[in-house]
């Protein structure tokens, strides 16, 4: 079936913001008196801010009142916003614009499907927002990945059926969400971690235009 819609996750797919999320969570963990490793950070990819803090506190064995929980969630986001404040096009991951440009030329509809509540300002800062017909983010969804809600909403806004959609994802929960939405998935990152994806690439530099054509018309 011809693929008429391409949906991109944001963090770790379009821009390398995963490092900023990690830094902000790590600093909060340190402030609370424990370590938070990059390996543990894998669990945070594609996961909402609230759920991330729940997992972080579990890792540190910290119990929190609702007031403390809200305060720490705010602190983390405040620090993250400082990191992304000066983001510009130099932080777009390699060869992402090549793929966006190619799909646009082919009149393929494109969307962003992200758990982040900061998706819009980031896309504006890096100058890519105009490529996307719709942005479905943490402000629009009630159910987190691996629930398919985010991608199904994106497909609906694009006016294409789920089976006609291809999803780029760097998170295990995101690949599962694509699968649960009956969409074709392309894992960006470690193929061992993203083994459930239909296709795997280390990054966009490995994706050829011939491959994209084959996926569109497969
Ligand atoms: C993305 C990232 C997660 C992050 C989530 C919420 O899915 O991969 O690591 O926790 O967005 O981001 P936010 O910007 O709303 O805190
Ligand atoms: Mg991601």
mmCIF file of C-alpha atoms and ligand atoms in Angstrom:
data_model
loop_
_atom_site.group_PDB
_atom_site.id
_atom_site.type_symbol
_atom_site.label_atom_id
_atom_site.label_comp_id
_atom_site.label_asym_id
_atom_site.label_seq_id
_atom_site.Cartn_x
_atom_site.Cartn_y
_atom_site.Cartn_z
ATOM 1 C CA UNK A 1 0.000 0.000 0.000
ATOM 2 C CA UNK A 2 1.341 3.443 -0.913
ATOM 3 C CA UNK A 3 2.519 5.376 2.115
ATOM 4 C CA UNK A 4 1.084 8.878 2.139
ATOM 5 C CA UNK A 5 1.946 9.970 5.667
ATOM 6 C CA UNK A 6 5.281 10.136 7.498
ATOM 7 C CA UNK A 7 5.307 10.798 11.239
ATOM 8 C CA UNK A 8 8.459 11.876 13.066
ATOM 9 C CA UNK A 9 9.183 11.607 16.764
ATOM 10 C CA UNK A 10 11.091 14.729 17.867
ATOM 11 C CA UNK A 11 13.602 14.092 20.658
ATOM 12 C CA UNK A 12 16.391 11.827 19.412
ATOM 13 C CA UNK A 13 15.026 11.693 15.855
ATOM 14 C CA UNK A 14 14.914 15.276 14.552
ATOM 15 C CA UNK A 15 17.060 16.914 17.233
ATOM 16 C CA UNK A 16 19.503 15.606 19.818
ATOM 17 C CA UNK A 17 17.613 16.903 22.847
ATOM 18 C CA UNK A 18 17.906 13.556 24.662
ATOM 19 C CA UNK A 19 21.245 14.803 26.066
ATOM 20 C CA UNK A 20 19.558 17.883 27.582
ATOM 21 C CA UNK A 21 16.732 15.834 29.113
ATOM 22 C CA UNK A 22 19.385 13.529 30.571
ATOM 23 C CA UNK A 23 21.459 16.368 32.007
ATOM 24 C CA UNK A 24 18.458 17.969 33.691
ATOM 25 C CA UNK A 25 17.276 14.658 35.216
ATOM 26 C CA UNK A 26 20.832 13.776 36.297
ATOM 27 C CA UNK A 27 21.266 17.112 38.064
ATOM 28 C CA UNK A 28 17.956 16.651 39.871
ATOM 29 C CA UNK A 29 18.982 13.131 40.938
ATOM 30 C CA UNK A 30 22.329 14.442 42.206
ATOM 31 C CA UNK A 31 20.553 17.194 44.130
ATOM 32 C CA UNK A 32 18.364 14.515 45.737
ATOM 33 C CA UNK A 33 21.501 12.536 46.603
ATOM 34 C CA UNK A 34 21.772 9.718 44.057
ATOM 35 C CA UNK A 35 23.264 8.887 40.656
ATOM 36 C CA UNK A 36 21.385 8.581 37.372
ATOM 37 C CA UNK A 37 23.216 6.853 34.522
ATOM 38 C CA UNK A 38 22.928 7.148 30.742
ATOM 39 C CA UNK A 39 21.813 3.533 30.673
ATOM 40 C CA UNK A 40 18.939 4.300 33.011
ATOM 41 C CA UNK A 41 18.126 7.282 30.794
ATOM 42 C CA UNK A 42 17.152 4.850 27.993
ATOM 43 C CA UNK A 43 13.993 4.155 30.015
ATOM 44 C CA UNK A 44 13.088 7.843 29.786
ATOM 45 C CA UNK A 45 13.015 8.050 25.988
ATOM 46 C CA UNK A 46 9.502 8.691 24.705
ATOM 47 C CA UNK A 47 8.173 8.777 28.261
ATOM 48 C CA UNK A 48 6.191 11.740 29.655
ATOM 49 C CA UNK A 49 7.780 14.187 32.085
ATOM 50 C CA UNK A 50 5.544 13.020 34.935
ATOM 51 C CA UNK A 51 6.289 9.336 34.352
ATOM 52 C CA UNK A 52 10.031 10.089 34.095
ATOM 53 C CA UNK A 53 9.992 11.697 37.554
ATOM 54 C CA UNK A 54 8.067 8.738 38.986
ATOM 55 C CA UNK A 55 10.739 6.370 37.625
ATOM 56 C CA UNK A 56 13.577 8.649 38.794
ATOM 57 C CA UNK A 57 12.255 8.751 42.355
ATOM 58 C CA UNK A 58 11.855 4.981 42.289
ATOM 59 C CA UNK A 59 15.493 4.598 41.199
ATOM 60 C CA UNK A 60 16.625 6.851 44.061
ATOM 61 C CA UNK A 61 14.252 5.296 46.597
ATOM 62 C CA UNK A 62 12.815 8.737 47.282
ATOM 63 C CA UNK A 63 9.238 9.299 48.375
ATOM 64 C CA UNK A 64 7.677 12.672 47.664
ATOM 65 C CA UNK A 65 4.646 14.670 48.690
ATOM 66 C CA UNK A 66 2.497 15.953 45.816
ATOM 67 C CA UNK A 67 3.945 19.422 46.441
ATOM 68 C CA UNK A 68 7.535 18.181 46.226
ATOM 69 C CA UNK A 69 6.701 16.136 43.122
ATOM 70 C CA UNK A 70 5.266 19.150 41.316
ATOM 71 C CA UNK A 71 8.183 21.312 42.423
ATOM 72 C CA UNK A 72 10.822 18.864 41.141
ATOM 73 C CA UNK A 73 8.986 18.406 37.866
ATOM 74 C CA UNK A 74 8.998 22.193 37.475
ATOM 75 C CA UNK A 75 12.699 22.417 38.384
ATOM 76 C CA UNK A 76 13.623 19.806 35.781
ATOM 77 C CA UNK A 77 11.685 21.585 33.072
ATOM 78 C CA UNK A 78 13.130 24.982 34.055
ATOM 79 C CA UNK A 79 16.649 23.640 33.613
ATOM 80 C CA UNK A 80 15.721 21.873 30.350
ATOM 81 C CA UNK A 81 14.236 25.116 28.985
ATOM 82 C CA UNK A 82 17.537 26.858 29.699
ATOM 83 C CA UNK A 83 19.397 24.245 27.638
ATOM 84 C CA UNK A 84 17.049 24.552 24.672
ATOM 85 C CA UNK A 85 16.719 28.325 24.813
ATOM 86 C CA UNK A 86 19.527 28.960 22.363
ATOM 87 C CA UNK A 87 18.955 25.973 20.099
ATOM 88 C CA UNK A 88 19.318 26.632 16.401
ATOM 89 C CA UNK A 89 19.517 24.736 13.112
ATOM 90 C CA UNK A 90 22.989 23.424 14.015
ATOM 91 C CA UNK A 91 21.296 21.006 16.444
ATOM 92 C CA UNK A 92 19.224 19.270 13.778
ATOM 93 C CA UNK A 93 20.496 15.695 13.472
ATOM 94 C CA UNK A 94 22.524 14.942 10.314
ATOM 95 C CA UNK A 95 20.604 14.409 7.070
ATOM 96 C CA UNK A 96 17.171 14.998 8.624
ATOM 97 C CA UNK A 97 16.604 18.022 6.306
ATOM 98 C CA UNK A 98 17.572 15.846 3.315
ATOM 99 C CA UNK A 99 14.760 13.402 4.159
ATOM 100 C CA UNK A 100 12.204 16.133 4.941
ATOM 101 C CA UNK A 101 12.995 17.894 1.667
ATOM 102 C CA UNK A 102 12.716 14.670 -0.351
ATOM 103 C CA UNK A 103 9.335 13.748 1.176
ATOM 104 C CA UNK A 104 8.011 17.279 0.668
ATOM 105 C CA UNK A 105 8.960 17.142 -3.033
ATOM 106 C CA UNK A 106 6.969 13.897 -3.267
ATOM 107 C CA UNK A 107 3.917 15.593 -1.725
ATOM 108 C CA UNK A 108 3.982 13.248 1.268
ATOM 109 C CA UNK A 109 2.119 14.625 4.295
ATOM 110 C CA UNK A 110 4.294 14.965 7.382
ATOM 111 C CA UNK A 111 3.570 15.208 11.110
ATOM 112 C CA UNK A 112 5.432 15.263 14.408
ATOM 113 C CA UNK A 113 4.260 12.811 17.075
ATOM 114 C CA UNK A 114 6.019 13.468 20.390
ATOM 115 C CA UNK A 115 5.425 13.058 24.121
ATOM 116 C CA UNK A 116 7.087 16.423 24.759
ATOM 117 C CA UNK A 117 5.198 19.537 25.761
ATOM 118 C CA UNK A 118 8.099 21.557 24.369
ATOM 119 C CA UNK A 119 7.874 20.257 20.781
ATOM 120 C CA UNK A 120 6.546 23.407 19.107
ATOM 121 C CA UNK A 121 9.110 25.914 20.439
ATOM 122 C CA UNK A 122 11.931 23.493 19.563
ATOM 123 C CA UNK A 123 10.706 23.075 15.968
ATOM 124 C CA UNK A 124 10.410 26.848 15.666
ATOM 125 C CA UNK A 125 13.911 27.453 17.025
ATOM 126 C CA UNK A 126 15.539 25.003 14.612
ATOM 127 C CA UNK A 127 13.458 26.307 11.686
ATOM 128 C CA UNK A 128 11.704 23.074 10.660
ATOM 129 C CA UNK A 129 8.136 23.765 11.730
ATOM 130 C CA UNK A 130 6.885 24.603 8.228
ATOM 131 C CA UNK A 131 7.528 21.050 6.983
ATOM 132 C CA UNK A 132 4.805 19.634 9.214
ATOM 133 C CA UNK A 133 1.079 19.787 8.540
ATOM 134 C CA UNK A 134 0.381 18.953 12.165
ATOM 135 C CA UNK A 135 2.200 18.586 15.475
ATOM 136 C CA UNK A 136 0.733 16.175 18.003
ATOM 137 C CA UNK A 137 2.596 16.464 21.296
ATOM 138 C CA UNK A 138 2.336 16.021 25.058
ATOM 139 C CA UNK A 139 -0.302 18.756 25.150
ATOM 140 C CA UNK A 140 -2.694 16.835 22.873
ATOM 141 C CA UNK A 141 -2.588 13.272 24.159
ATOM 142 C CA UNK A 142 -3.955 11.563 27.247
ATOM 143 C CA UNK A 143 -2.329 8.166 26.748
ATOM 144 C CA UNK A 144 1.433 7.780 26.532
ATOM 145 C CA UNK A 145 3.426 5.639 24.070
ATOM 146 C CA UNK A 146 3.281 2.589 23.683
ATOM 147 C CA UNK A 147 -0.386 3.538 23.379
ATOM 148 C CA UNK A 148 -0.957 4.411 19.708
ATOM 149 C CA UNK A 149 -3.002 7.564 20.477
ATOM 150 C CA UNK A 150 -0.323 10.080 19.471
ATOM 151 C CA UNK A 151 0.262 8.491 16.050
ATOM 152 C CA UNK A 152 -3.425 7.781 15.365
ATOM 153 C CA UNK A 153 -4.240 11.430 16.071
ATOM 154 C CA UNK A 154 -1.425 12.501 13.749
ATOM 155 C CA UNK A 155 -2.737 10.237 10.947
ATOM 156 C CA UNK A 156 -6.232 11.631 11.434
ATOM 157 C CA UNK A 157 -4.947 15.202 11.171
ATOM 158 C CA UNK A 158 -2.979 14.287 8.062
ATOM 159 C CA UNK A 159 -6.101 12.739 6.537
ATOM 160 C CA UNK A 160 -4.441 9.371 5.873
ATOM 161 C CA UNK A 161 -5.211 5.882 7.130
ATOM 162 C CA UNK A 162 -2.868 4.406 9.790
ATOM 163 C CA UNK A 163 -1.755 1.645 7.373
ATOM 164 C CA UNK A 164 -0.510 4.375 5.018
ATOM 165 C CA UNK A 165 1.793 5.837 7.677
ATOM 166 C CA UNK A 166 5.498 5.411 8.390
ATOM 167 C CA UNK A 167 6.907 6.362 11.809
ATOM 168 C CA UNK A 168 10.491 7.363 12.668
ATOM 169 C CA UNK A 169 11.268 6.587 16.327
ATOM 170 C CA UNK A 170 14.270 6.273 18.671
ATOM 171 C CA UNK A 171 12.379 4.864 21.683
ATOM 172 C CA UNK A 172 11.245 1.309 22.346
ATOM 173 C CA UNK A 173 7.862 2.628 23.563
ATOM 174 C CA UNK A 174 7.572 4.620 20.329
ATOM 175 C CA UNK A 175 8.220 1.615 18.081
ATOM 176 C CA UNK A 176 5.580 -0.293 20.046
ATOM 177 C CA UNK A 177 3.146 2.623 19.676
ATOM 178 C CA UNK A 178 3.669 2.568 15.885
ATOM 179 C CA UNK A 179 3.081 -1.162 15.840
ATOM 180 C CA UNK A 180 -0.060 -0.775 17.960
ATOM 181 C CA UNK A 181 -1.269 1.807 15.427
ATOM 182 C CA UNK A 182 -0.681 -0.657 12.513
ATOM 183 C CA UNK A 183 1.972 1.651 11.053
ATOM 184 C CA UNK A 184 5.346 0.851 9.489
ATOM 185 C CA UNK A 185 8.165 1.739 11.885
ATOM 186 C CA UNK A 186 11.745 2.844 11.269
ATOM 187 C CA UNK A 187 14.003 2.639 14.321
ATOM 188 C CA UNK A 188 16.684 5.319 14.615
ATOM 189 C CA UNK A 189 19.514 4.246 16.939
ATOM 190 C CA UNK A 190 20.693 0.926 18.296
ATOM 191 C CA UNK A 191 19.107 -1.910 16.264
ATOM 192 C CA UNK A 192 19.452 -4.273 19.213
ATOM 193 C CA UNK A 193 17.400 -1.995 21.464
ATOM 194 C CA UNK A 194 14.876 -1.227 18.686
ATOM 195 C CA UNK A 195 14.606 -4.809 17.413
ATOM 196 C CA UNK A 196 10.807 -4.587 17.073
ATOM 197 C CA UNK A 197 11.032 -1.964 14.302
ATOM 198 C CA UNK A 198 10.295 -2.893 10.670
ATOM 199 C CA UNK A 199 13.549 -1.211 9.590
ATOM 200 C CA UNK A 200 16.586 -0.044 11.528
ATOM 201 C CA UNK A 201 19.182 2.664 10.932
ATOM 202 C CA UNK A 202 21.860 4.108 13.172
ATOM 203 C CA UNK A 203 20.897 7.621 12.001
ATOM 204 C CA UNK A 204 19.523 9.472 8.967
ATOM 205 C CA UNK A 205 22.894 9.490 7.170
ATOM 206 C CA UNK A 206 22.320 5.760 6.564
ATOM 207 C CA UNK A 207 18.911 6.317 4.938
ATOM 208 C CA UNK A 208 19.095 6.539 1.153
ATOM 209 C CA UNK A 209 16.503 8.192 -1.069
ATOM 210 C CA UNK A 210 16.137 4.840 -2.870
ATOM 211 C CA UNK A 211 15.180 3.231 0.435
ATOM 212 C CA UNK A 212 12.563 5.936 1.089
ATOM 213 C CA UNK A 213 11.114 5.424 -2.376
ATOM 214 C CA UNK A 214 10.924 1.678 -1.777
ATOM 215 C CA UNK A 215 9.115 2.214 1.552
ATOM 216 C CA UNK A 216 6.632 4.656 -0.007
ATOM 217 C CA UNK A 217 5.681 2.249 -2.796
ATOM 218 C CA UNK A 218 6.189 -1.133 -1.085
HETATM 219 C C1 LIG B 1 10.120 12.986 24.746
HETATM 220 C C2 LIG B 1 11.447 12.542 25.337
HETATM 221 C C3 LIG B 1 11.295 12.183 26.795
HETATM 222 C C4 LIG B 1 10.636 13.327 27.550
HETATM 223 C C5 LIG B 1 9.269 13.618 26.950
HETATM 224 C C6 LIG B 1 8.556 14.779 27.631
HETATM 225 O O1 LIG B 1 9.326 11.888 24.537
HETATM 226 O O2 LIG B 1 11.959 11.432 24.630
HETATM 227 O O3 LIG B 1 12.549 11.886 27.314
HETATM 228 O O4 LIG B 1 10.517 13.026 28.902
HETATM 229 O O5 LIG B 1 9.440 13.932 25.575
HETATM 230 O O6 LIG B 1 9.218 15.970 27.323
HETATM 231 P P1 LIG B 1 8.915 17.385 27.955
HETATM 232 O O7 LIG B 1 9.654 18.333 27.041
HETATM 233 O O8 LIG B 1 7.439 17.609 27.891
HETATM 234 O O9 LIG B 1 9.427 17.383 29.349
HETATM 235 MG MG1 LIG B 2 12.401 10.192 20.972
#
